[in-house]
CSV table of C-alpha atoms and ligand atoms in Angstrom, one decimal:
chain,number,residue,atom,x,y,z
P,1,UNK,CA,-53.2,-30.8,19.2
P,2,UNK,CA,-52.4,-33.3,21.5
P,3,UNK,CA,-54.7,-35.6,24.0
P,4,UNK,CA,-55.5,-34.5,27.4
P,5,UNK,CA,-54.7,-31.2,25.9
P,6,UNK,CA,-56.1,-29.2,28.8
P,7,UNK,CA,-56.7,-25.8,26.8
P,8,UNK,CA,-60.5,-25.6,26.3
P,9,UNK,CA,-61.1,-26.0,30.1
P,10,UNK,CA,-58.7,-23.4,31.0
P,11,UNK,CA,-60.9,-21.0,28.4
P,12,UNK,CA,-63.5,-22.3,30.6
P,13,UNK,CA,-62.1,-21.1,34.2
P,14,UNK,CA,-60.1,-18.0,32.9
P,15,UNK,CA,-61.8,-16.7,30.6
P,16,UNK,CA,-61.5,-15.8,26.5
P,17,UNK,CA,-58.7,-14.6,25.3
P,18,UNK,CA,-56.2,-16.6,27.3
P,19,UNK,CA,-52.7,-16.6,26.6
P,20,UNK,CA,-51.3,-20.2,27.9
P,21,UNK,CA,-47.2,-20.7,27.9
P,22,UNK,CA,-45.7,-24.3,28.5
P,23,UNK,CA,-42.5,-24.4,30.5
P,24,UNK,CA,-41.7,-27.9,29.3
P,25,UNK,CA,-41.1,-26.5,25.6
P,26,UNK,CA,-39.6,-23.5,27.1
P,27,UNK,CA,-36.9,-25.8,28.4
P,28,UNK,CA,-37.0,-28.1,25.4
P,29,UNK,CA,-35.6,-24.8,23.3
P,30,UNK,CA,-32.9,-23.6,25.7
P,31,UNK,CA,-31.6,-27.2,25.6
P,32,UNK,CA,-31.6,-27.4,21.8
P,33,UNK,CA,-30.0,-23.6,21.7
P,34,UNK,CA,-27.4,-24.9,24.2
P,35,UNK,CA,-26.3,-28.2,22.2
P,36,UNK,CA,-26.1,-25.5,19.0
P,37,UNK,CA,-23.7,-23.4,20.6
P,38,UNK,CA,-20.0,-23.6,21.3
P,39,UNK,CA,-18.8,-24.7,24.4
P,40,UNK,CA,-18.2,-22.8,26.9
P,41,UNK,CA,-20.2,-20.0,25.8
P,42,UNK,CA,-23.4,-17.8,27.8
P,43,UNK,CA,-26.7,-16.8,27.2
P,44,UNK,CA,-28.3,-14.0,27.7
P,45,UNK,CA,-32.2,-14.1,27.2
P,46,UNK,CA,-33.3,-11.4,25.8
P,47,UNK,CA,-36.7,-9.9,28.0
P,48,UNK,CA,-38.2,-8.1,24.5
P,49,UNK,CA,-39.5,-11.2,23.8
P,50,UNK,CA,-41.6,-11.9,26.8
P,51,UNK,CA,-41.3,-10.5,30.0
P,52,UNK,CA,-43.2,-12.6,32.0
P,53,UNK,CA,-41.0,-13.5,35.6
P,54,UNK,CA,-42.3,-17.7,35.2
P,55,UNK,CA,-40.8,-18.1,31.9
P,56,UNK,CA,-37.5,-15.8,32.8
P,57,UNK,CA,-36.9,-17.6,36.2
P,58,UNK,CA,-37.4,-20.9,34.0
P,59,UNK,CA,-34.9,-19.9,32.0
P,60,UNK,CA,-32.3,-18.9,34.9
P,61,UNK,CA,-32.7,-21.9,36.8
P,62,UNK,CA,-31.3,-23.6,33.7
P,63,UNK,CA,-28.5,-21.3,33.6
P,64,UNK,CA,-29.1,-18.6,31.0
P,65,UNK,CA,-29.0,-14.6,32.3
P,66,UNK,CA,-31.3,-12.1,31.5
P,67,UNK,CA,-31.1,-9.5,29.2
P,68,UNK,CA,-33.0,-5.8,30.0
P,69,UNK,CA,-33.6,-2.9,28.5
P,70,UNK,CA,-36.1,-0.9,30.3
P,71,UNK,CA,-36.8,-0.6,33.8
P,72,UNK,CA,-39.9,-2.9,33.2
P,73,UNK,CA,-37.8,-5.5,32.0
P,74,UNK,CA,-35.4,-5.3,35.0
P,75,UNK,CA,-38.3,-5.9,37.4
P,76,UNK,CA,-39.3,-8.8,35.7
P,77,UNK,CA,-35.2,-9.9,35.9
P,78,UNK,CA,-35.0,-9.1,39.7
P,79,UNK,CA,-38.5,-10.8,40.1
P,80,UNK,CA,-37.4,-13.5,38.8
P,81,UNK,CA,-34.7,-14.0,40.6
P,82,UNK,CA,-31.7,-13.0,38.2
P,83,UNK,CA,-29.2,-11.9,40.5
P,84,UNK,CA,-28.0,-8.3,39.4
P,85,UNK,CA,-24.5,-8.7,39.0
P,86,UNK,CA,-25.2,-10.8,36.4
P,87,UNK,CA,-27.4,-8.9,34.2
P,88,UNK,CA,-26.8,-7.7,30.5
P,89,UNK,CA,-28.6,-3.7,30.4
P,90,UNK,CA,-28.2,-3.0,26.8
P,91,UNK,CA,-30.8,-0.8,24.2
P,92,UNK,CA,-30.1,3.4,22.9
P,93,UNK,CA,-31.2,6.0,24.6
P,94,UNK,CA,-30.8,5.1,28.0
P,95,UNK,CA,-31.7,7.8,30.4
P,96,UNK,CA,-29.5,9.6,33.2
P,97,UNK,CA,-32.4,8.6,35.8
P,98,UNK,CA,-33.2,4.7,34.7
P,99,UNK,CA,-29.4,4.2,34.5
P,100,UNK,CA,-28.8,5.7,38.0
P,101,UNK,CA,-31.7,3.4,38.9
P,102,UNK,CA,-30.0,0.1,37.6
P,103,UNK,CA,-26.7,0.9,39.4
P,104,UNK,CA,-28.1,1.4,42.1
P,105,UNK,CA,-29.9,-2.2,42.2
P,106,UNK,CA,-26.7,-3.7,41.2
P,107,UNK,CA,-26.6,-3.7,37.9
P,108,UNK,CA,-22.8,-3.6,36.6
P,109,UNK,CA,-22.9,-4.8,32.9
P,110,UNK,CA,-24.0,-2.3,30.4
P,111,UNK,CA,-24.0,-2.5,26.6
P,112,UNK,CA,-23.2,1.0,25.4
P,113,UNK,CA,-24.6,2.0,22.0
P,114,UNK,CA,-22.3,5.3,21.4
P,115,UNK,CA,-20.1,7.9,23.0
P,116,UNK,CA,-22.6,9.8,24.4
P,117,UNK,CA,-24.6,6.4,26.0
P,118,UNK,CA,-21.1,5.2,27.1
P,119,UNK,CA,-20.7,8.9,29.1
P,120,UNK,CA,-24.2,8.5,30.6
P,121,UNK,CA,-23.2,4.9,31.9
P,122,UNK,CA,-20.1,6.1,33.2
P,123,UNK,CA,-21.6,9.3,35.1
P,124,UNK,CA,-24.4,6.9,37.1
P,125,UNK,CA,-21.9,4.3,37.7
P,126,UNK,CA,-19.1,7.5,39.0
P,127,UNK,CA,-22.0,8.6,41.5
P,128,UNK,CA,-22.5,6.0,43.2
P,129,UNK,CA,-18.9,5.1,43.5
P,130,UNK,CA,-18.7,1.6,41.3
P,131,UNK,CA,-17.3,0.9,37.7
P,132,UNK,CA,-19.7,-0.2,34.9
P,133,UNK,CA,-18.4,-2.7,33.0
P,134,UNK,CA,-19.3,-1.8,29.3
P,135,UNK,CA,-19.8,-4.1,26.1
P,136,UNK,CA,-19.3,-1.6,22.8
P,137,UNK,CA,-22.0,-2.3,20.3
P,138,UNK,CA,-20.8,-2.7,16.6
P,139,UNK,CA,-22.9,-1.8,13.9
P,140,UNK,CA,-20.8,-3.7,11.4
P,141,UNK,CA,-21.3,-4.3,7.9
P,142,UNK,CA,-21.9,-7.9,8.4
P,143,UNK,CA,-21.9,-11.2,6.1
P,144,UNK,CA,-22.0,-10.9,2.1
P,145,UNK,CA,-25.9,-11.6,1.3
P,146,UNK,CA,-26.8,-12.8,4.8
P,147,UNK,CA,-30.7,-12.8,5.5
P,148,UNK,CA,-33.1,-11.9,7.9
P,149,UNK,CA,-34.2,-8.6,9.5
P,150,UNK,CA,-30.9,-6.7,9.2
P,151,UNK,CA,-29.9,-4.3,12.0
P,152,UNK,CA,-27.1,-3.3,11.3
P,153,UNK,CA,-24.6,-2.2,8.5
P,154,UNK,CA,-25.7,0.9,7.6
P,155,UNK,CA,-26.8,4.1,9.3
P,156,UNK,CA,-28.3,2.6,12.8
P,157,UNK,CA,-29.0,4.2,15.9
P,158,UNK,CA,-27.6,1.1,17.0
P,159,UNK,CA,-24.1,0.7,17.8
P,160,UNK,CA,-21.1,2.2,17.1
P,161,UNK,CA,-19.8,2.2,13.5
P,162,UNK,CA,-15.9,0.7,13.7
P,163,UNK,CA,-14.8,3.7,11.9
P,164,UNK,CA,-15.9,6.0,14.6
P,165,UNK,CA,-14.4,4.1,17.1
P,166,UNK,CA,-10.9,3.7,15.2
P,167,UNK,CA,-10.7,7.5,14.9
P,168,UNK,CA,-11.7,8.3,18.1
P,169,UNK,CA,-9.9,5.8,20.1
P,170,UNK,CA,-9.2,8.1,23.2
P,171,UNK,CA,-13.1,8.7,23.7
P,172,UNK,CA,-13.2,5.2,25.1
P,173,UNK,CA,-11.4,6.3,27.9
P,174,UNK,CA,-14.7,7.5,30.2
P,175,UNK,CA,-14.3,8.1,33.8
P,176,UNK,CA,-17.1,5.3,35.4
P,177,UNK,CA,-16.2,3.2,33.1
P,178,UNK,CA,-14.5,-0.1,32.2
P,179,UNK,CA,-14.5,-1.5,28.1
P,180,UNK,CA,-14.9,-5.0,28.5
P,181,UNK,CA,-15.2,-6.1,25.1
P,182,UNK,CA,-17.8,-6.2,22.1
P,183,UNK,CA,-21.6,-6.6,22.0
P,184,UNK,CA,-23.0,-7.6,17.6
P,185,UNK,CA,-26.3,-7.9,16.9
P,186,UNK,CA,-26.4,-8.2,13.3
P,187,UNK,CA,-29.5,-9.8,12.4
P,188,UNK,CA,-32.8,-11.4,14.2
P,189,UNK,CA,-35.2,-14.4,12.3
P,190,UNK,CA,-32.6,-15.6,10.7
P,191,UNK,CA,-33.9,-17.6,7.1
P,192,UNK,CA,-31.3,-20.2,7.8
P,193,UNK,CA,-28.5,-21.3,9.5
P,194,UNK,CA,-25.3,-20.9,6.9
P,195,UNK,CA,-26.5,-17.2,7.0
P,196,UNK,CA,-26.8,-17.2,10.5
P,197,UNK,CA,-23.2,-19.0,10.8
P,198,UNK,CA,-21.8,-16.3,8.1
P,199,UNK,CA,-23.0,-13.8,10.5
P,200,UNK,CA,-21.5,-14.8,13.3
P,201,UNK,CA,-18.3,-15.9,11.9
P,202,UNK,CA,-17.8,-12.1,10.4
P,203,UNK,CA,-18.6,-10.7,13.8
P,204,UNK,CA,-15.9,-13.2,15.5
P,205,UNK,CA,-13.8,-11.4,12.9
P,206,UNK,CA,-14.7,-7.9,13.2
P,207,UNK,CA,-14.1,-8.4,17.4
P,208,UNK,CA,-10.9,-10.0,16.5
P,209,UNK,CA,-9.3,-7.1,14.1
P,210,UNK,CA,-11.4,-4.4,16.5
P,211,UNK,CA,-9.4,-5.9,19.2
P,212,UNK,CA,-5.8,-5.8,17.7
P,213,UNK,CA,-6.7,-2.2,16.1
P,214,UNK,CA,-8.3,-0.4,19.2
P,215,UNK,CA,-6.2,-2.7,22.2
P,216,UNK,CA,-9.1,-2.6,23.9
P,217,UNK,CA,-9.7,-5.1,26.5
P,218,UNK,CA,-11.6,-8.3,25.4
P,219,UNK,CA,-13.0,-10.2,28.2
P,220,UNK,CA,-17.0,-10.9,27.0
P,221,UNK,CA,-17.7,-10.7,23.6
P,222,UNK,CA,-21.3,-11.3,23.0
P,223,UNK,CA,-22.2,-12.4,19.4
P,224,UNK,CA,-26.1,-11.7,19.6
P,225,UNK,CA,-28.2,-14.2,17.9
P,226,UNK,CA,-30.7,-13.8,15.1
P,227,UNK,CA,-31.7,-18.0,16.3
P,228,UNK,CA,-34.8,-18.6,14.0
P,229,UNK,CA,-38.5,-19.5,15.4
P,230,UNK,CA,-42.2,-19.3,13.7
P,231,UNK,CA,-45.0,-16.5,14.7
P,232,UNK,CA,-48.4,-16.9,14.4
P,233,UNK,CA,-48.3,-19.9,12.2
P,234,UNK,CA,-48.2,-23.7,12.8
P,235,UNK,CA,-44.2,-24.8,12.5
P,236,UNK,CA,-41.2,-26.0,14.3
P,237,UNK,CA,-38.4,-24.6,15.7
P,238,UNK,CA,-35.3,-24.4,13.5
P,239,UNK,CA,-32.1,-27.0,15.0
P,240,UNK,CA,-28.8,-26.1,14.2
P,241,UNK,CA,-26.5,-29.1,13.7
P,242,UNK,CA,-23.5,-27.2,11.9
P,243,UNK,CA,-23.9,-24.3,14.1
P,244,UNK,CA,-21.3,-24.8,17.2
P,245,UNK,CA,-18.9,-26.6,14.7
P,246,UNK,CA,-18.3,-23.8,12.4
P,247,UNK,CA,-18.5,-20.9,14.9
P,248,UNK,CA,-15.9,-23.0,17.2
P,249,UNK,CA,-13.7,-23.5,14.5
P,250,UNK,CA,-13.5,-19.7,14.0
P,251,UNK,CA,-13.1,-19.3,17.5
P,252,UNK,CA,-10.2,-21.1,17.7
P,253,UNK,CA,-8.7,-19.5,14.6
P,254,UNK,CA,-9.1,-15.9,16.0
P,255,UNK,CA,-9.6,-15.8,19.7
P,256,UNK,CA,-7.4,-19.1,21.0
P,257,UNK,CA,-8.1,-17.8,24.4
P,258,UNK,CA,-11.9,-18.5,24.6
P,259,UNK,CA,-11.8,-22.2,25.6
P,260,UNK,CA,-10.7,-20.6,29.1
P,261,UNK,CA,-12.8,-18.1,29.2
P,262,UNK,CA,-10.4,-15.0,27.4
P,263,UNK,CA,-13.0,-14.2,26.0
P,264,UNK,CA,-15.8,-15.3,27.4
P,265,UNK,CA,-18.5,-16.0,24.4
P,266,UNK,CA,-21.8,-14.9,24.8
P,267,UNK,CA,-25.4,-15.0,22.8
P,268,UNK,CA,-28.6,-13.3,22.8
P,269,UNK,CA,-32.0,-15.1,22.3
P,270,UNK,CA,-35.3,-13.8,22.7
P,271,UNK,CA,-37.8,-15.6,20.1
P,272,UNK,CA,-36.2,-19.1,19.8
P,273,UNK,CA,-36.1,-19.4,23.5
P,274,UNK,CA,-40.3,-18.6,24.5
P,275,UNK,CA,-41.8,-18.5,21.0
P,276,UNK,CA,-43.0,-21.9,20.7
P,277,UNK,CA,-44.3,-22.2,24.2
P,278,UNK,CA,-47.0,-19.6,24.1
P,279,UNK,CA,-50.4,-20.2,22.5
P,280,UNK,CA,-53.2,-17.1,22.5
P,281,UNK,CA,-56.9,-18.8,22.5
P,282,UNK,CA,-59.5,-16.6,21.5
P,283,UNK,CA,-63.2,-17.0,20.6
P,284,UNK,CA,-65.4,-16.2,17.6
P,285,UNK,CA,-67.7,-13.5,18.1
P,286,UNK,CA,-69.1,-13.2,14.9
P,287,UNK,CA,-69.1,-14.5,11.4
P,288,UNK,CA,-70.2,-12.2,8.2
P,289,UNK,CA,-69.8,-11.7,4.6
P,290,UNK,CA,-68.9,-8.5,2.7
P,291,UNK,CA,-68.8,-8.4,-0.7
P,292,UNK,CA,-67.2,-11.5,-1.2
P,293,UNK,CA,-65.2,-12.0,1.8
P,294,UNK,CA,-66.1,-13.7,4.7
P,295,UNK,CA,-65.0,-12.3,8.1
P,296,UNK,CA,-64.7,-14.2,11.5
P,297,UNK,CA,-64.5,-11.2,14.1
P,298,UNK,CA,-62.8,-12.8,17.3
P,299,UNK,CA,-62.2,-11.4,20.8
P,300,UNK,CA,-58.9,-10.7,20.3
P,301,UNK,CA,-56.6,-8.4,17.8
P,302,UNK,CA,-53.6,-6.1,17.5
P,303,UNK,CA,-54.2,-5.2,20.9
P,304,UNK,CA,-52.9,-8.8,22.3
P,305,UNK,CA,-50.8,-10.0,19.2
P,306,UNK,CA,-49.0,-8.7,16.6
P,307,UNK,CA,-49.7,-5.2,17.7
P,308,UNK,CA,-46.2,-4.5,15.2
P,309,UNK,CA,-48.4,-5.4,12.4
P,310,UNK,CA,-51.3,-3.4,13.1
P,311,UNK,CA,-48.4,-0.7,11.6
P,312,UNK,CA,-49.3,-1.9,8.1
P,313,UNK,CA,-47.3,-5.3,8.4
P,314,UNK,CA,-49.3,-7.7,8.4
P,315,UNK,CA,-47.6,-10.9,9.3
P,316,UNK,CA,-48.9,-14.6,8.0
P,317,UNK,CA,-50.7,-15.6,10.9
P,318,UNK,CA,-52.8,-18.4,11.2
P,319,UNK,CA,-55.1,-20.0,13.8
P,320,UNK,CA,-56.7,-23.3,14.2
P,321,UNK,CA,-59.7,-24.6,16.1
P,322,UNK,CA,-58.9,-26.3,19.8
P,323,UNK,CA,-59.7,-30.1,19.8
P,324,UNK,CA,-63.7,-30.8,20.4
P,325,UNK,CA,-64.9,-28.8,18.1
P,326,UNK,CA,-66.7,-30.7,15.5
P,327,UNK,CA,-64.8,-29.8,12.6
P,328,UNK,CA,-67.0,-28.6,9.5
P,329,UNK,CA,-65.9,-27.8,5.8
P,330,UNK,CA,-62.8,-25.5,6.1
P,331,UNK,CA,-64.0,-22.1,4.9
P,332,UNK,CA,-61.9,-19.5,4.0
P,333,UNK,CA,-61.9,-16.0,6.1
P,334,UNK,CA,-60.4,-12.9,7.2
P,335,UNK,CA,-59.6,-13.1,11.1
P,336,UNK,CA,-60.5,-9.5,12.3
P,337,UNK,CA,-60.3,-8.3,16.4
P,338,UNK,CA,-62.1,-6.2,17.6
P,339,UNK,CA,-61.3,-3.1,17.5
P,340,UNK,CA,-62.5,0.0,15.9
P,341,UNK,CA,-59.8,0.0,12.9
P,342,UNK,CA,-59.5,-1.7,9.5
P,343,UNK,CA,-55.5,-3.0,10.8
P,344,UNK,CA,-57.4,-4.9,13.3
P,345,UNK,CA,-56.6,-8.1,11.2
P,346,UNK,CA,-54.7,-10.8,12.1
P,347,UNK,CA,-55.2,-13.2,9.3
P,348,UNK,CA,-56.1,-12.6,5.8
P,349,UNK,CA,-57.5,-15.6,3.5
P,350,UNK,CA,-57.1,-18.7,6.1
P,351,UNK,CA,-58.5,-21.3,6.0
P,352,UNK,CA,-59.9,-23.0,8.7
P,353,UNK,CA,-62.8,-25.1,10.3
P,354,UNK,CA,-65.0,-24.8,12.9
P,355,UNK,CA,-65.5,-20.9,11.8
P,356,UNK,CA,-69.1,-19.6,14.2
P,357,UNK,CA,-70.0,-17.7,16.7
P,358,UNK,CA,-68.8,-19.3,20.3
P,359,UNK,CA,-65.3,-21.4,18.8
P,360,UNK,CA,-62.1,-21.1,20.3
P,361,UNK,CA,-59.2,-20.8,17.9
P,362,UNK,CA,-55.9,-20.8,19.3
P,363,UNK,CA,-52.6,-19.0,17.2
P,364,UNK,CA,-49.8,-21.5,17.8
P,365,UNK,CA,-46.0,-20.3,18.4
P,366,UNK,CA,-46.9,-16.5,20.1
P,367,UNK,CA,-44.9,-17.1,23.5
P,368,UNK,CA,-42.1,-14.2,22.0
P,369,UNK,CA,-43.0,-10.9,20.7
P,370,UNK,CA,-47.2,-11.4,22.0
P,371,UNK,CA,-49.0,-9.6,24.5
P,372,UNK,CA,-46.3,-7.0,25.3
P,373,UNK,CA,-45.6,-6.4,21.7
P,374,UNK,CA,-49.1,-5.5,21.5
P,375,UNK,CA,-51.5,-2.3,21.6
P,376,UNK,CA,-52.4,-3.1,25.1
P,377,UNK,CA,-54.1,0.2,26.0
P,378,UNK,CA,-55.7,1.0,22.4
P,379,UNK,CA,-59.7,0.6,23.0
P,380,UNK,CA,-59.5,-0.3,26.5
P,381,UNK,CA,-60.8,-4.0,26.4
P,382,UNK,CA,-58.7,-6.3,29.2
P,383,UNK,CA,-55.4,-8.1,28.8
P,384,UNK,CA,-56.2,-11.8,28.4
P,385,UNK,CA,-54.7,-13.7,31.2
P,386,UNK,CA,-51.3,-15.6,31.2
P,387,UNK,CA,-51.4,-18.8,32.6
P,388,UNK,CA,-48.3,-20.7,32.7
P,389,UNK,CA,-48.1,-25.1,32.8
P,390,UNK,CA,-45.5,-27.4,33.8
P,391,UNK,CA,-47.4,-30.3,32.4
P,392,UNK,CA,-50.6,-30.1,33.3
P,393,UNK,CA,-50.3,-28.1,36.4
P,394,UNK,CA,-51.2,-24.0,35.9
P,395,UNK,CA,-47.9,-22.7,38.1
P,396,UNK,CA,-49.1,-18.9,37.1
P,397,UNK,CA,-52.2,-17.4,36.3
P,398,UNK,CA,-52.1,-13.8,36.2
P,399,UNK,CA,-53.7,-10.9,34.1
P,400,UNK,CA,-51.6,-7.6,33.4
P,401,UNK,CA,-53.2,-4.6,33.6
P,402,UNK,CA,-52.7,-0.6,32.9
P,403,UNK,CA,-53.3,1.6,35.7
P,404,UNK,CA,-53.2,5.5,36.0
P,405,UNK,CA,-52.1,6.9,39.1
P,406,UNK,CA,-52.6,10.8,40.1
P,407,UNK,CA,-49.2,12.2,40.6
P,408,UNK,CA,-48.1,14.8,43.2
P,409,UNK,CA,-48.0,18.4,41.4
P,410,UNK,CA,-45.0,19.2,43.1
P,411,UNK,CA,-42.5,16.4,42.8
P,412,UNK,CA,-44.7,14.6,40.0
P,413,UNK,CA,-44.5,11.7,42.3
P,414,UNK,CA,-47.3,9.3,42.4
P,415,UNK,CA,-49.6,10.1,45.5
P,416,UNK,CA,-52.1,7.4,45.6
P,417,UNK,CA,-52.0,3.7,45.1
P,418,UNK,CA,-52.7,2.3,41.5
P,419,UNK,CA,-56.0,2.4,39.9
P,420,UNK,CA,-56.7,0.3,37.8
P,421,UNK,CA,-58.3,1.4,34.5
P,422,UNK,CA,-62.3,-0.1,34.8
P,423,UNK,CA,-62.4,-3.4,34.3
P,424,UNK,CA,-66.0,-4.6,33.9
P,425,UNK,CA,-64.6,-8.4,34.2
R,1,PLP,C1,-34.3,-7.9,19.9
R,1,PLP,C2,-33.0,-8.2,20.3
R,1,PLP,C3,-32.6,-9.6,20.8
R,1,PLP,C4,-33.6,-10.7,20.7
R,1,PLP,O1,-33.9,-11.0,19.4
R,1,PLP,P1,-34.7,-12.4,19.0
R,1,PLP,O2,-34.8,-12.3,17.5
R,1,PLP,O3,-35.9,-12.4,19.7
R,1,PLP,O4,-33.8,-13.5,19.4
R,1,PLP,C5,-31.4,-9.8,21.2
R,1,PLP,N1,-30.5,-8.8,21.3
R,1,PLP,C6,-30.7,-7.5,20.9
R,1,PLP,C7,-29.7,-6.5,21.1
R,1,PLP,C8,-32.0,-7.2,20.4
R,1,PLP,O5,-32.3,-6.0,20.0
């Protein structure tokens, strides 16, 4: 909590729940990621995280790309001013229609995730008479104990697994189509950063040996991320001081053409990037006890944070009350939304003052993997609004919202405007 912290008054002019995201700290992060990573190298933010078209055109402006993997997410890109050319479409199961749709606004860099994804890229590139240039994702078997969410290794939808590709060589050769080099992803969250730099010096490897083995081009070769940040609790973002020395010394060892760009080096960050610049305030609505425990119901749950959870994993989140609030003893409660389910919960067992009816809490470090990785629709209360500060100023203040639209029965077009679902607010 910091002085002048101007939080409580924007509960008081937009309402509670409020998400608030800071583009100061967004900035703060893609400067600390920058001085971690080898030189020259790109990177890609990863939309997943947070969609919103403030923090993305925050991060363009200081020279990072975007990302996509829906045609949501390449709204928000284009939105935000990402210019297509220079946009990363990656994610399986990529449809014949949303490819044809991201040709055709100028999209030319696609991460294919198999043979059959690699076809479909090719065919809506082929039919509208341009060449997609395609990253091959590896689902390789990564570092020896390396930690973290793995997502790859084993049997993934991700990726290709390098055995396919070294027995099928000639299946690379797809009309639409131009291999450009090698797209790893092999872990996200990573616990800390010599398993984070194992990772990415096995990946330099496997691109390296895929290289020489296939003779496949190898102009970008993007080595993902897995770059560390907290959720839902209190905490700082990880630095990585060893990082860009070990990962340029391997460099140099297998790729001695990178420092001019042959290949260019790529990352991915979604979380490290946005997570610590978004804070969701929400209010107390009620305080109980139930055989022991002592619940704080707020106005807020699964449907506007950790909507993942509400799948039976219930993350270690935390909250703590916004400055002004006389503090009383710290008591010790279950944080439940408030919804109509028992996974409504997004704490279990914190501690925390200021606990009745009318508080405002706030859940620190929720700017990634928030609102949109939420169950938006599930009980129909609003989206909180987003408000976005440089500094003190609010640059943003919007509210998303779900609409159903009637759709033609013919063409299954839409045939009237939007409507929104009621909002009583
Ligand atoms: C989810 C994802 C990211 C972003 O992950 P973070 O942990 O948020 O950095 C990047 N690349 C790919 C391919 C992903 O699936």
């Amino acid at each position: 909590m910091t002085a002048g912290d101007p939080a409580a008054e924007l509960v008081g002019r937009y309402g509670s729940p409020l998400y608030v995201y800071d583009l100061g700290r967004v900035g703060r992060a893609y400067d600390d990621l920058r001085a971690a990573l080898p030189d020259p190298s790109r990177i890609y933010y990863s939309l997943k995280a947070n969609p919103h078209p403030r923090l993305v055109a925050e991060l363009r402006r200081r020279g990072a790309r975007a990302e996509v993997t829906s045609r949501g997410e390449l709204a928000s890109a284009l939105e935000a001013g990402c210019p297509p050319g220079e946009l990363l479409y990656s994610g399986p199961g990529k449809t014949p229609g949303e490819l044809g749709e991201a040709v055709l606004h100028g999209v030319r860099h696609f991460s294919a995730e198999s043979f059959g994804d690699l076809a479909r890229i090719g065919a809506a590139a082929d039919a509208h008479g341009v060449s997609a240039q395609c990253v091959l994702r590896i689902n390789a078997a990564g570092a020896p104990g390396g930690a973290g969410l793995r997502m790859t290794g084993t049997a993934s939808q991700f990726g290709f697994d390098p055995e396919a590709l070294l027995a099928e060589p000639g299946r690379l050769a797809v009309p639409g189509v131009r291999v450009i080099g090698l797209h790893f992803f092999p872990l996200t969250n990573a616990r800390d950063e010599e398993g984070l730099c194992a990772e990415i010096v096995q990946s330099i490897r496997t691109a390296a040996e895929l290289r020489r083995r296939l003779g496949t081009d190898l102009r970008l070769l993007d080595l993902g991320g897995g770059f560390a940040a907290p959720y839902a609790v209190p905490g700082e973002r990880p630095l990585y001081p060893g990082l860009r020395a070990a990962v340029t010394q391997e460099l140099d060892a297998s790729l001695p053409g990178w420092r001019a760009g042959l290949p260019v080096i790529a990352f991915e960050s979604g979380r490290y990037l946005v997570g610590d610049s978004g804070r969701l305030l929400c209010t107390v609505t009620d305080v109980k006890d139930s055989r022991g425990t002592r619940y704080a119901v707020l106005d807020s749950g699964i449907n506007h944070l950790g909507g993942l959870s509400g799948l039976g994993r219930l993350l270690p989140m935390s909250a703590r009350p916004l400055p002004g609030t006389v503090p009383d003893e710290p008591q010790r409660a279950t944080l439940a939304g408030p919804l109509c389910t028992p996974a409504d919960l997004l704490g279990r067992s914190v501690e925390l003052p200021g606990l009745r009816p009318g508080a405002v809490l706030e859940f620190p470090n929720v700017g990634a993997y928030g609102l949109t990785a939420s169950l938006l629709g599930f009980l129909g209360h609003p989206a909180p609004a987003e408000i976005v500060l440089r500094g003190t100023d609010v640059v943003s203040a919007t509210r998303l919202a779900l609409y159903r639209r009637e759709l033609d029965g013919a063409s299954g077009a839409p045939v009237t405007d939007p409507i929104p679902v009621k909002e009583l607010t």
